[in-house]
PDB file of C-alpha atoms in Angstrom:
ATOM      1  CA  GLN A 375     209.961 -55.899 -26.101  1.00 42.00           C
ATOM      2  CA  SER A 376     208.442 -57.728 -29.047  1.00 46.00           C
ATOM      3  CA  LYS A 377     210.589 -58.890 -31.944  1.00 55.00           C
ATOM      4  CA  GLY A 378     208.128 -57.356 -34.375  1.00 64.00           C
ATOM      5  CA  THR A 379     204.496 -56.752 -35.204  1.00 66.00           C
ATOM      6  CA  PHE A 380     202.504 -57.816 -38.241  1.00 67.00           C
ATOM      7  CA  LEU A 381     199.421 -55.635 -38.801  1.00 62.00           C
ATOM      8  CA  VAL A 382     196.464 -56.109 -41.108  1.00 61.00           C
ATOM      9  CA  GLU A 383     193.749 -53.462 -41.405  1.00 59.00           C
ATOM     10  CA  VAL A 384     190.762 -55.660 -42.159  1.00 60.00           C
ATOM     11  CA  GLY A 385     188.582 -52.691 -42.952  1.00 63.00           C
ATOM     12  CA  ALA A 386     187.588 -49.167 -41.931  1.00 70.00           C
ATOM     13  CA  GLY A 387     185.221 -46.812 -43.596  1.00 85.00           C
ATOM     14  CA  LEU A 388     182.036 -44.797 -43.761  1.00 92.00           C
ATOM     15  CA  PRO A 389     179.143 -46.783 -45.204  1.00 93.00           C
ATOM     16  CA  PHE A 390     176.907 -43.788 -44.452  1.00 95.00           C
ATOM     17  CA  TYR A 391     177.780 -40.052 -44.365  1.00 95.00           C
ATOM     18  CA  ALA A 392     175.328 -37.157 -44.724  1.00 96.00           C
ATOM     19  CA  ASP A 393     174.681 -33.529 -43.751  1.00 95.00           C
ATOM     20  CA  GLU A 394     178.418 -32.705 -43.627  1.00 92.00           C
ATOM     21  CA  GLY A 395     178.998 -35.273 -40.894  1.00 93.00           C
ATOM     22  CA  ALA A 396     175.925 -34.552 -38.780  1.00 96.00           C
ATOM     23  CA  LYS A 397     174.801 -38.087 -39.661  1.00 97.00           C
ATOM     24  CA  LEU A 398     177.273 -40.917 -40.185  1.00 97.00           C
ATOM     25  CA  LEU A 399     178.155 -44.526 -39.522  1.00 97.00           C
ATOM     26  CA  HIS A 400     181.778 -45.601 -38.996  1.00 95.00           C
ATOM     27  CA  LEU A 401     182.936 -49.231 -39.037  1.00 94.00           C
ATOM     28  CA  GLY A 402     186.432 -50.490 -38.396  1.00 92.00           C
ATOM     29  CA  ALA A 403     188.356 -53.712 -37.784  1.00 92.00           C
ATOM     30  CA  SER A 404     191.993 -54.739 -37.544  1.00 90.00           C
ATOM     31  CA  TYR A 405     194.216 -57.722 -36.798  1.00 91.00           C
ATOM     32  CA  SER A 406     197.836 -57.767 -35.668  1.00 90.00           C
ATOM     33  CA  HIS A 407     200.303 -60.384 -34.497  1.00 89.00           C
ATOM     34  CA  GLN A 408     203.069 -59.561 -32.042  1.00 86.00           C
ATOM     35  CA  PHE A 409     206.142 -61.796 -32.232  1.00 84.00           C
ATOM     36  CA  ARG A 410     207.603 -62.563 -28.793  1.00 76.00           C
ATOM     37  CA  GLU A 411     210.679 -64.230 -27.306  1.00 69.00           C
ATOM     38  CA  ALA A 412     209.295 -66.491 -24.619  1.00 55.00           C
ATOM     39  CA  ASP A 413     212.750 -67.468 -23.327  1.00 57.00           C
ATOM     40  CA  ARG A 414     213.528 -63.844 -22.381  1.00 58.00           C
ATOM     41  CA  SER A 415     211.959 -62.660 -19.111  1.00 53.00           C
ATOM     42  CA  ALA A 416     212.128 -59.023 -20.248  1.00 52.00           C
ATOM     43  CA  ALA A 417     209.920 -59.882 -23.228  1.00 60.00           C
ATOM     44  CA  ARG A 418     207.149 -61.606 -21.290  1.00 79.00           C
ATOM     45  CA  GLN A 419     203.652 -60.341 -21.905  1.00 87.00           C
ATOM     46  CA  ARG A 420     201.923 -58.300 -19.187  1.00 91.00           C
ATOM     47  CA  TYR A 421     198.482 -56.674 -19.171  1.00 95.00           C
ATOM     48  CA  ARG A 422     197.318 -54.199 -16.527  1.00 96.00           C
ATOM     49  CA  GLU A 423     194.940 -51.270 -16.467  1.00 97.00           C
ATOM     50  CA  ARG A 424     193.445 -48.470 -14.425  1.00 97.00           C
ATOM     51  CA  PRO A 425     189.706 -47.756 -14.218  1.00 97.00           C
ATOM     52  CA  GLU A 426     188.223 -45.014 -16.435  1.00 95.00           C
ATOM     53  CA  ALA A 427     190.035 -42.489 -14.198  1.00 93.00           C
ATOM     54  CA  HIS A 428     193.654 -42.474 -15.337  1.00 88.00           C
ATOM     55  CA  LEU A 429     194.948 -40.864 -12.135  1.00 90.00           C
ATOM     56  CA  ALA A 430     193.932 -43.976 -10.193  1.00 94.00           C
ATOM     57  CA  GLN A 431     196.154 -46.957  -9.510  1.00 95.00           C
ATOM     58  CA  ARG A 432     195.901 -50.047 -11.685  1.00 96.00           C
ATOM     59  CA  PHE A 433     193.040 -52.252 -10.512  1.00 97.00           C
ATOM     60  CA  VAL A 434     193.717 -55.338 -12.662  1.00 98.00           C
ATOM     61  CA  ASP A 435     197.118 -56.827 -13.466  1.00 97.00           C
ATOM     62  CA  THR A 436     198.349 -60.133 -14.888  1.00 95.00           C
ATOM     63  CA  GLY A 437     201.463 -59.814 -12.711  1.00 93.00           C
ATOM     64  CA  SER A 438     205.008 -58.495 -12.874  1.00 90.00           C
ATOM     65  CA  ALA A 439     206.387 -61.931 -13.806  1.00 87.00           C
ATOM     66  CA  GLY A 440     204.532 -61.685 -17.107  1.00 87.00           C
ATOM     67  CA  ILE A 441     203.177 -64.417 -19.353  1.00 89.00           C
ATOM     68  CA  ALA A 442     205.739 -66.529 -21.203  1.00 88.00           C
ATOM     69  CA  ALA A 443     204.442 -66.393 -24.783  1.00 88.00           C
ATOM     70  CA  ASP A 444     205.627 -67.121 -28.295  1.00 87.00           C
ATOM     71  CA  GLY A 445     203.266 -64.499 -29.708  1.00 88.00           C
ATOM     72  CA  VAL A 446     200.013 -62.620 -29.315  1.00 92.00           C
ATOM     73  CA  ASP A 447     197.142 -62.259 -31.779  1.00 93.00           C
ATOM     74  CA  LEU A 448     195.214 -58.989 -31.385  1.00 94.00           C
ATOM     75  CA  VAL A 449     191.760 -58.468 -32.893  1.00 95.00           C
ATOM     76  CA  ASN A 450     189.840 -55.186 -32.743  1.00 95.00           C
ATOM     77  CA  ALA A 451     186.411 -54.162 -34.009  1.00 96.00           C
ATOM     78  CA  SER A 452     184.674 -50.792 -33.654  1.00 96.00           C
ATOM     79  CA  VAL A 453     181.444 -49.095 -34.646  1.00 97.00           C
ATOM     80  CA  ALA A 454     180.343 -45.489 -34.175  1.00 97.00           C
ATOM     81  CA  GLY A 455     177.312 -43.532 -35.260  1.00 97.00           C
ATOM     82  CA  VAL A 456     176.333 -39.869 -35.204  1.00 98.00           C
ATOM     83  CA  PHE A 457     172.712 -38.794 -35.549  1.00 97.00           C
ATOM     84  CA  GLY A 458     172.667 -35.074 -35.068  1.00 97.00           C
ATOM     85  CA  ALA A 459     173.249 -34.132 -31.445  1.00 98.00           C
ATOM     86  CA  GLY A 460     173.418 -37.774 -30.403  1.00 98.00           C
ATOM     87  CA  SER A 461     176.220 -40.295 -30.799  1.00 98.00           C
ATOM     88  CA  LEU A 462     176.808 -43.973 -30.009  1.00 98.00           C
ATOM     89  CA  GLN A 463     180.149 -45.764 -30.072  1.00 98.00           C
ATOM     90  CA  SER A 464     181.454 -49.214 -29.145  1.00 98.00           C
ATOM     91  CA  GLU A 465     184.706 -51.145 -29.436  1.00 97.00           C
ATOM     92  CA  TYR A 466     185.905 -54.695 -28.693  1.00 98.00           C
ATOM     93  CA  THR A 467     189.499 -55.918 -28.349  1.00 97.00           C
ATOM     94  CA  LEU A 468     190.709 -59.497 -27.940  1.00 97.00           C
ATOM     95  CA  ALA A 469     194.244 -60.638 -27.076  1.00 96.00           C
ATOM     96  CA  SER A 470     194.826 -64.314 -27.800  1.00 96.00           C
ATOM     97  CA  VAL A 471     198.087 -65.194 -26.063  1.00 93.00           C
ATOM     98  CA  ASP A 472     200.116 -68.060 -27.488  1.00 90.00           C
ATOM     99  CA  ALA A 473     201.472 -69.181 -24.128  1.00 87.00           C
ATOM    100  CA  SER A 474     204.654 -71.228 -24.230  1.00 83.00           C
ATOM    101  CA  SER A 475     203.017 -73.791 -21.918  1.00 80.00           C
ATOM    102  CA  GLY A 476     199.440 -74.705 -21.120  1.00 78.00           C
ATOM    103  CA  ASP A 477     196.334 -73.538 -22.911  1.00 85.00           C
ATOM    104  CA  ARG A 478     195.920 -70.267 -24.827  1.00 91.00           C
ATOM    105  CA  PRO A 479     194.513 -67.448 -22.596  1.00 95.00           C
ATOM    106  CA  MET A 480     191.869 -65.258 -24.263  1.00 97.00           C
ATOM    107  CA  LEU A 481     191.891 -61.788 -22.663  1.00 97.00           C
ATOM    108  CA  TRP A 482     189.446 -59.159 -23.815  1.00 98.00           C
ATOM    109  CA  GLY A 483     187.966 -55.722 -23.217  1.00 98.00           C
ATOM    110  CA  ALA A 484     185.012 -53.758 -24.578  1.00 98.00           C
ATOM    111  CA  TYR A 485     183.116 -50.535 -24.070  1.00 98.00           C
ATOM    112  CA  ALA A 486     179.906 -48.866 -25.195  1.00 98.00           C
ATOM    113  CA  GLU A 487     179.177 -45.172 -24.817  1.00 98.00           C
ATOM    114  CA  GLY A 488     176.560 -42.643 -25.760  1.00 98.00           C
ATOM    115  CA  SER A 489     176.476 -38.846 -25.713  1.00 98.00           C
ATOM    116  CA  TRP A 490     174.089 -35.982 -26.432  1.00 98.00           C
ATOM    117  CA  PHE A 491     174.748 -32.285 -27.065  1.00 98.00           C
ATOM    118  CA  LEU A 492     172.260 -30.222 -25.088  1.00 98.00           C
ATOM    119  CA  THR A 493     173.118 -27.210 -27.266  1.00 97.00           C
ATOM    120  CA  GLY A 494     172.580 -28.968 -30.601  1.00 97.00           C
ATOM    121  CA  GLU A 495     176.136 -29.501 -31.922  1.00 98.00           C
ATOM    122  CA  HIS A 496     177.397 -32.819 -33.283  1.00 97.00           C
ATOM    123  CA  ARG A 497     180.701 -34.697 -33.079  1.00 97.00           C
ATOM    124  CA  GLU A 498     183.133 -33.718 -35.835  1.00 95.00           C
ATOM    125  CA  TYR A 499     184.681 -36.431 -38.025  1.00 94.00           C
ATOM    126  CA  ASP A 500     187.798 -36.296 -40.209  1.00 93.00           C
ATOM    127  CA  LYS A 501     187.192 -38.506 -43.252  1.00 91.00           C
ATOM    128  CA  LYS A 502     190.882 -38.570 -44.209  1.00 88.00           C
ATOM    129  CA  LYS A 503     192.002 -39.796 -40.777  1.00 87.00           C
ATOM    130  CA  GLY A 504     188.915 -41.905 -40.121  1.00 87.00           C
ATOM    131  CA  ALA A 505     188.630 -40.443 -36.612  1.00 90.00           C
ATOM    132  CA  PHE A 506     186.652 -37.950 -34.577  1.00 93.00           C
ATOM    133  CA  THR A 507     188.171 -34.495 -34.117  1.00 94.00           C
ATOM    134  CA  ARG A 508     187.535 -31.282 -32.179  1.00 93.00           C
ATOM    135  CA  VAL A 509     183.992 -30.274 -31.398  1.00 95.00           C
ATOM    136  CA  LYS A 510     183.121 -26.816 -32.733  1.00 95.00           C
ATOM    137  CA  PRO A 511     180.600 -24.964 -30.556  1.00 97.00           C
ATOM    138  CA  THR A 512     177.849 -23.257 -32.521  1.00 96.00           C
ATOM    139  CA  ARG A 513     178.549 -20.207 -30.366  1.00 96.00           C
ATOM    140  CA  ASN A 514     181.893 -19.854 -28.599  1.00 97.00           C
ATOM    141  CA  PHE A 515     181.906 -18.814 -24.966  1.00 97.00           C
ATOM    142  CA  ASP A 516     181.089 -15.105 -24.727  1.00 97.00           C
ATOM    143  CA  PRO A 517     178.900 -14.147 -21.731  1.00 96.00           C
ATOM    144  CA  SER A 518     178.569 -10.568 -22.991  1.00 96.00           C
ATOM    145  CA  LYS A 519     176.525 -11.960 -25.894  1.00 95.00           C
ATOM    146  CA  GLY A 520     174.777 -14.606 -23.848  1.00 95.00           C
ATOM    147  CA  ASP A 521     176.794 -17.395 -25.477  1.00 97.00           C
ATOM    148  CA  TRP A 522     178.022 -20.239 -23.288  1.00 96.00           C
ATOM    149  CA  GLY A 523     179.707 -22.685 -25.661  1.00 97.00           C
ATOM    150  CA  ALA A 524     178.605 -26.291 -26.147  1.00 98.00           C
ATOM    151  CA  TRP A 525     177.322 -28.629 -23.421  1.00 98.00           C
ATOM    152  CA  GLN A 526     177.342 -32.411 -23.714  1.00 98.00           C
ATOM    153  CA  ILE A 527     176.190 -35.238 -21.438  1.00 98.00           C
ATOM    154  CA  ALA A 528     177.676 -38.719 -21.810  1.00 98.00           C
ATOM    155  CA  ALA A 529     177.514 -42.222 -20.344  1.00 98.00           C
ATOM    156  CA  ARG A 530     179.870 -45.160 -20.772  1.00 98.00           C
ATOM    157  CA  TYR A 531     180.129 -48.805 -19.718  1.00 98.00           C
ATOM    158  CA  SER A 532     183.334 -50.812 -20.054  1.00 98.00           C
ATOM    159  CA  VAL A 533     184.617 -54.244 -19.067  1.00 98.00           C
ATOM    160  CA  LEU A 534     188.134 -55.687 -19.034  1.00 98.00           C
ATOM    161  CA  ASP A 535     188.553 -59.421 -18.420  1.00 98.00           C
ATOM    162  CA  LEU A 536     192.105 -60.573 -17.647  1.00 97.00           C
ATOM    163  CA  ASP A 537     190.997 -63.925 -16.173  1.00 97.00           C
ATOM    164  CA  ASP A 538     191.349 -66.985 -18.389  1.00 95.00           C
ATOM    165  CA  GLU A 539     193.085 -70.356 -18.088  1.00 87.00           C
ATOM    166  CA  ALA A 540     196.179 -69.959 -15.857  1.00 90.00           C
ATOM    167  CA  VAL A 541     196.118 -66.159 -16.109  1.00 94.00           C
ATOM    168  CA  GLN A 542     194.295 -64.500 -13.211  1.00 94.00           C
ATOM    169  CA  GLY A 543     194.666 -60.751 -13.668  1.00 96.00           C
ATOM    170  CA  GLY A 544     191.170 -59.748 -12.538  1.00 97.00           C
ATOM    171  CA  ARG A 545     187.899 -58.666 -14.123  1.00 98.00           C
ATOM    172  CA  MET A 546     186.906 -54.989 -13.945  1.00 98.00           C
ATOM    173  CA  GLN A 547     183.653 -53.257 -14.885  1.00 98.00           C
ATOM    174  CA  ASP A 548     183.253 -49.470 -15.025  1.00 98.00           C
ATOM    175  CA  ALA A 549     180.179 -47.281 -15.369  1.00 98.00           C
ATOM    176  CA  THR A 550     180.775 -43.583 -16.093  1.00 98.00           C
ATOM    177  CA  ALA A 551     178.534 -40.522 -16.255  1.00 98.00           C
ATOM    178  CA  GLY A 552     180.019 -37.309 -17.587  1.00 98.00           C
ATOM    179  CA  LEU A 553     179.376 -33.667 -18.391  1.00 98.00           C
ATOM    180  CA  ASN A 554     181.522 -31.841 -20.976  1.00 98.00           C
ATOM    181  CA  TRP A 555     181.641 -28.090 -21.495  1.00 98.00           C
ATOM    182  CA  TYR A 556     183.300 -26.892 -24.708  1.00 98.00           C
ATOM    183  CA  LEU A 557     184.041 -23.181 -24.325  1.00 98.00           C
ATOM    184  CA  PHE A 558     185.972 -23.023 -27.616  1.00 97.00           C
ATOM    185  CA  PRO A 559     187.092 -25.722 -30.089  1.00 95.00           C
ATOM    186  CA  ASN A 560     190.386 -26.070 -28.180  1.00 95.00           C
ATOM    187  CA  ILE A 561     189.202 -25.553 -24.585  1.00 97.00           C
ATOM    188  CA  ARG A 562     187.102 -28.096 -22.710  1.00 97.00           C
ATOM    189  CA  LEU A 563     186.098 -28.700 -19.085  1.00 98.00           C
ATOM    190  CA  MET A 564     185.040 -32.198 -18.011  1.00 97.00           C
ATOM    191  CA  ALA A 565     183.413 -33.655 -14.904  1.00 98.00           C
ATOM    192  CA  ASN A 566     182.997 -37.427 -14.469  1.00 98.00           C
ATOM    193  CA  TYR A 567     181.645 -39.872 -11.926  1.00 98.00           C
ATOM    194  CA  ILE A 568     183.010 -43.417 -12.242  1.00 98.00           C
ATOM    195  CA  TYR A 569     181.839 -46.536 -10.453  1.00 98.00           C
ATOM    196  CA  SER A 570     184.473 -49.239 -10.823  1.00 98.00           C
ATOM    197  CA  ASP A 571     183.977 -52.813  -9.653  1.00 98.00           C
ATOM    198  CA  VAL A 572     186.636 -55.522  -9.604  1.00 98.00           C
ATOM    199  CA  GLU A 573     185.204 -59.013  -9.274  1.00 96.00           C
ATOM    200  CA  ASP A 574     185.918 -60.636  -5.897  1.00 94.00           C
ATOM    201  CA  ALA A 575     188.093 -57.659  -4.868  1.00 95.00           C
ATOM    202  CA  GLY A 576     185.945 -54.555  -4.225  1.00 96.00           C
ATOM    203  CA  HIS A 577     184.734 -51.364  -5.828  1.00 97.00           C
ATOM    204  CA  ALA A 578     185.519 -47.658  -5.977  1.00 97.00           C
ATOM    205  CA  ASN A 579     183.514 -44.444  -6.398  1.00 98.00           C
ATOM    206  CA  ILE A 580     185.579 -41.880  -8.274  1.00 98.00           C
ATOM    207  CA  TYR A 581     184.863 -38.199  -8.935  1.00 97.00           C
ATOM    208  CA  GLN A 582     187.147 -36.484 -11.393  1.00 96.00           C
ATOM    209  CA  MET A 583     187.383 -33.098 -13.124  1.00 96.00           C
ATOM    210  CA  ARG A 584     189.704 -32.051 -15.916  1.00 95.00           C
ATOM    211  CA  ALA A 585     190.529 -28.895 -17.859  1.00 96.00           C
ATOM    212  CA  GLN A 586     191.964 -29.383 -21.351  1.00 95.00           C
ATOM    213  CA  ILE A 587     193.616 -26.878 -23.685  1.00 95.00           C
ATOM    214  CA  ASP A 588     195.155 -28.050 -26.956  1.00 89.00           C
ATOM    215  CA  PHE A 589     196.955 -26.235 -29.744  1.00 82.00           C
TER     216      PHE A 589
END
């Protein structure tokens, strides 16, 4: 729906990397501009999102009519660190909407999460892609040998604010606690509890399990 996108990777890299990735610090930032056609209703900007459980309905929404805009500036910054079995990660995204009338709405979202491997593994990182990859259990699941794969606990907090100026899409906060069981590098079982709160609207308690196999 946009006429085009201009993207600038401000920076991404590893200022610190040691012990074959068991200790690292990742930093990243980017900027992009989306060109819009404000006079076309089909091209109007809309933001909406579910809580941290993607089978749920969308809890916040700027509306089906959309925001008449001449363009959108998107800014993103991220940081992640691995220190052996532990890991911390956070990201911030800002959408500055150049509305065709009125003031410029500033819509944003952010999260912070931490995890710990009870069995001593660490998150794997691909230096070429600049991204985290499959976790490799120290011992794959094999009960006959007393091996049970890798176990990880995790917690996450996120906020999405779609309220600013004339835009009233809602403000949502989520808190998540999770348990991950990696039987093999490509097989994982997950169990999460999510508490989601939408300001002035209500809250939800969500329990979710997932089995994942990738090739």
